XYZ file of C-alpha atoms in Angstrom:
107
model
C 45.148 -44.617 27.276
C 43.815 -47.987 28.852
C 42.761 -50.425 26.152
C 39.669 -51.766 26.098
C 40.058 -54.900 23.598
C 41.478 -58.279 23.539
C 44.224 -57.219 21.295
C 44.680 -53.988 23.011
C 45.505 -55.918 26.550
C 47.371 -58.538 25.086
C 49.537 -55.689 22.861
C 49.551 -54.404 26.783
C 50.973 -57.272 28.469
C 53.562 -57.812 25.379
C 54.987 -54.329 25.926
C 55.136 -54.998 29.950
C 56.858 -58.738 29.125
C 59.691 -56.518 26.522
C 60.299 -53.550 27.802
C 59.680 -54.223 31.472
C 60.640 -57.684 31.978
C 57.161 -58.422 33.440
C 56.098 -62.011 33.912
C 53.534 -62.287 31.490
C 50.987 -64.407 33.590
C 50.861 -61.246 36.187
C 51.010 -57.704 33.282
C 48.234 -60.163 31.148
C 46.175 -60.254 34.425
C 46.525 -56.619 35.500
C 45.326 -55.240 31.506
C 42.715 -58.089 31.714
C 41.276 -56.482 35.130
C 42.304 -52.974 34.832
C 40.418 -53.422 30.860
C 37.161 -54.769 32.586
C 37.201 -57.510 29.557
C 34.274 -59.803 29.207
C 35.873 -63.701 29.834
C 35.688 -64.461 26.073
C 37.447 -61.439 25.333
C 39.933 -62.088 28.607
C 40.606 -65.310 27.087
C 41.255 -63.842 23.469
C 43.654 -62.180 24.964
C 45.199 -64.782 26.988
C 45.730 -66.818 23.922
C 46.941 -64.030 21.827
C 49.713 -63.099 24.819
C 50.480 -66.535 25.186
C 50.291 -68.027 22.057
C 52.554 -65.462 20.431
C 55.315 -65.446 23.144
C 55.786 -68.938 22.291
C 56.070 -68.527 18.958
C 58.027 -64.804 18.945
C 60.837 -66.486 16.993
C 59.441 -68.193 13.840
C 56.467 -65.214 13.521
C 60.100 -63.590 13.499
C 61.333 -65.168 10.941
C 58.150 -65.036 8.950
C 57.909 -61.119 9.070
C 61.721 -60.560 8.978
C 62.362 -60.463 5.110
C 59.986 -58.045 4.430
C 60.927 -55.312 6.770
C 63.640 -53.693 4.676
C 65.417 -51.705 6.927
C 66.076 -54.591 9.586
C 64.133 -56.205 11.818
C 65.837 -54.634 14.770
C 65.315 -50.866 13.319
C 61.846 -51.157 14.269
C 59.991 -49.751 17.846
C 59.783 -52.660 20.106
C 55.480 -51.643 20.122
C 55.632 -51.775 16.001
C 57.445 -55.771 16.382
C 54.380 -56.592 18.707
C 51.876 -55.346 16.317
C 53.126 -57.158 13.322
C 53.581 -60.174 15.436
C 49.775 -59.735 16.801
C 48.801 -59.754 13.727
C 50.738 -62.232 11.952
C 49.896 -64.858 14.965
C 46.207 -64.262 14.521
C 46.794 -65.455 10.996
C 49.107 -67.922 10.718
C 48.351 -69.679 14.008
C 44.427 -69.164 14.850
C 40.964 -69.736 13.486
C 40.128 -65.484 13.250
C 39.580 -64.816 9.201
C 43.141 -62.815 8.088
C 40.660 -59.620 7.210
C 39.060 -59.607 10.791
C 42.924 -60.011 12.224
C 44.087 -57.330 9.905
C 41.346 -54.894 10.588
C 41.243 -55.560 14.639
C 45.297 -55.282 14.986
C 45.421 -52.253 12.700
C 42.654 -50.740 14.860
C 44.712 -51.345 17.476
C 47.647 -49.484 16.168
């Protein structure tokens, strides 16, 4: 299924970066057209793709000790949600129940 959100493309473009090794300037581009996004939401997603590739390993750290069975032990697409999610509230102005509600939608 093609998403058709901000946090659906960037989730998107994550997934391409991990599991494919995909620059993320060109997968973010490619969900952002093949999506059809509006240029706000295009550049939601740009800053949620961005923003939480540079900061992957403290929004690690943060979400590590409370994942008892191991960080690692979890799906690669589980790791980007939390980390959506978690960036949208530790590191942008969206209200935590608006970044809970669109990343669990999401999921």
């Amino acid at each position: 299924m093609r998403p058709t959100t901000a946090r659906g493309v960037a989730l998107q473009a994550l997934g391409r970066v991990e599991r494919d090794g995909a620059f993320a300037n060109l997968a973010l581009d490619t969900a952002c057209s093949d999506a059809g996004l509006s240029p706000r939401d295009a550049a939601l997603a740009t800053e949620l793709t961005y923003g939480l590739l540079r900061r992957r390993a403290s929004l690690d750290a943060a979400l590590a000790p409370w994942v008892r069975s191991g960080w690692g032990s979890l799906e690669p697409e589980v790791r980007d949600l939390l980390r959506l999610g978690a960036y949208q509230i530790l590191h942008t102005r969206i209200p935590p129940h608006a970044a809970v509600a669109a990343t669990a939608e999401v999921a």
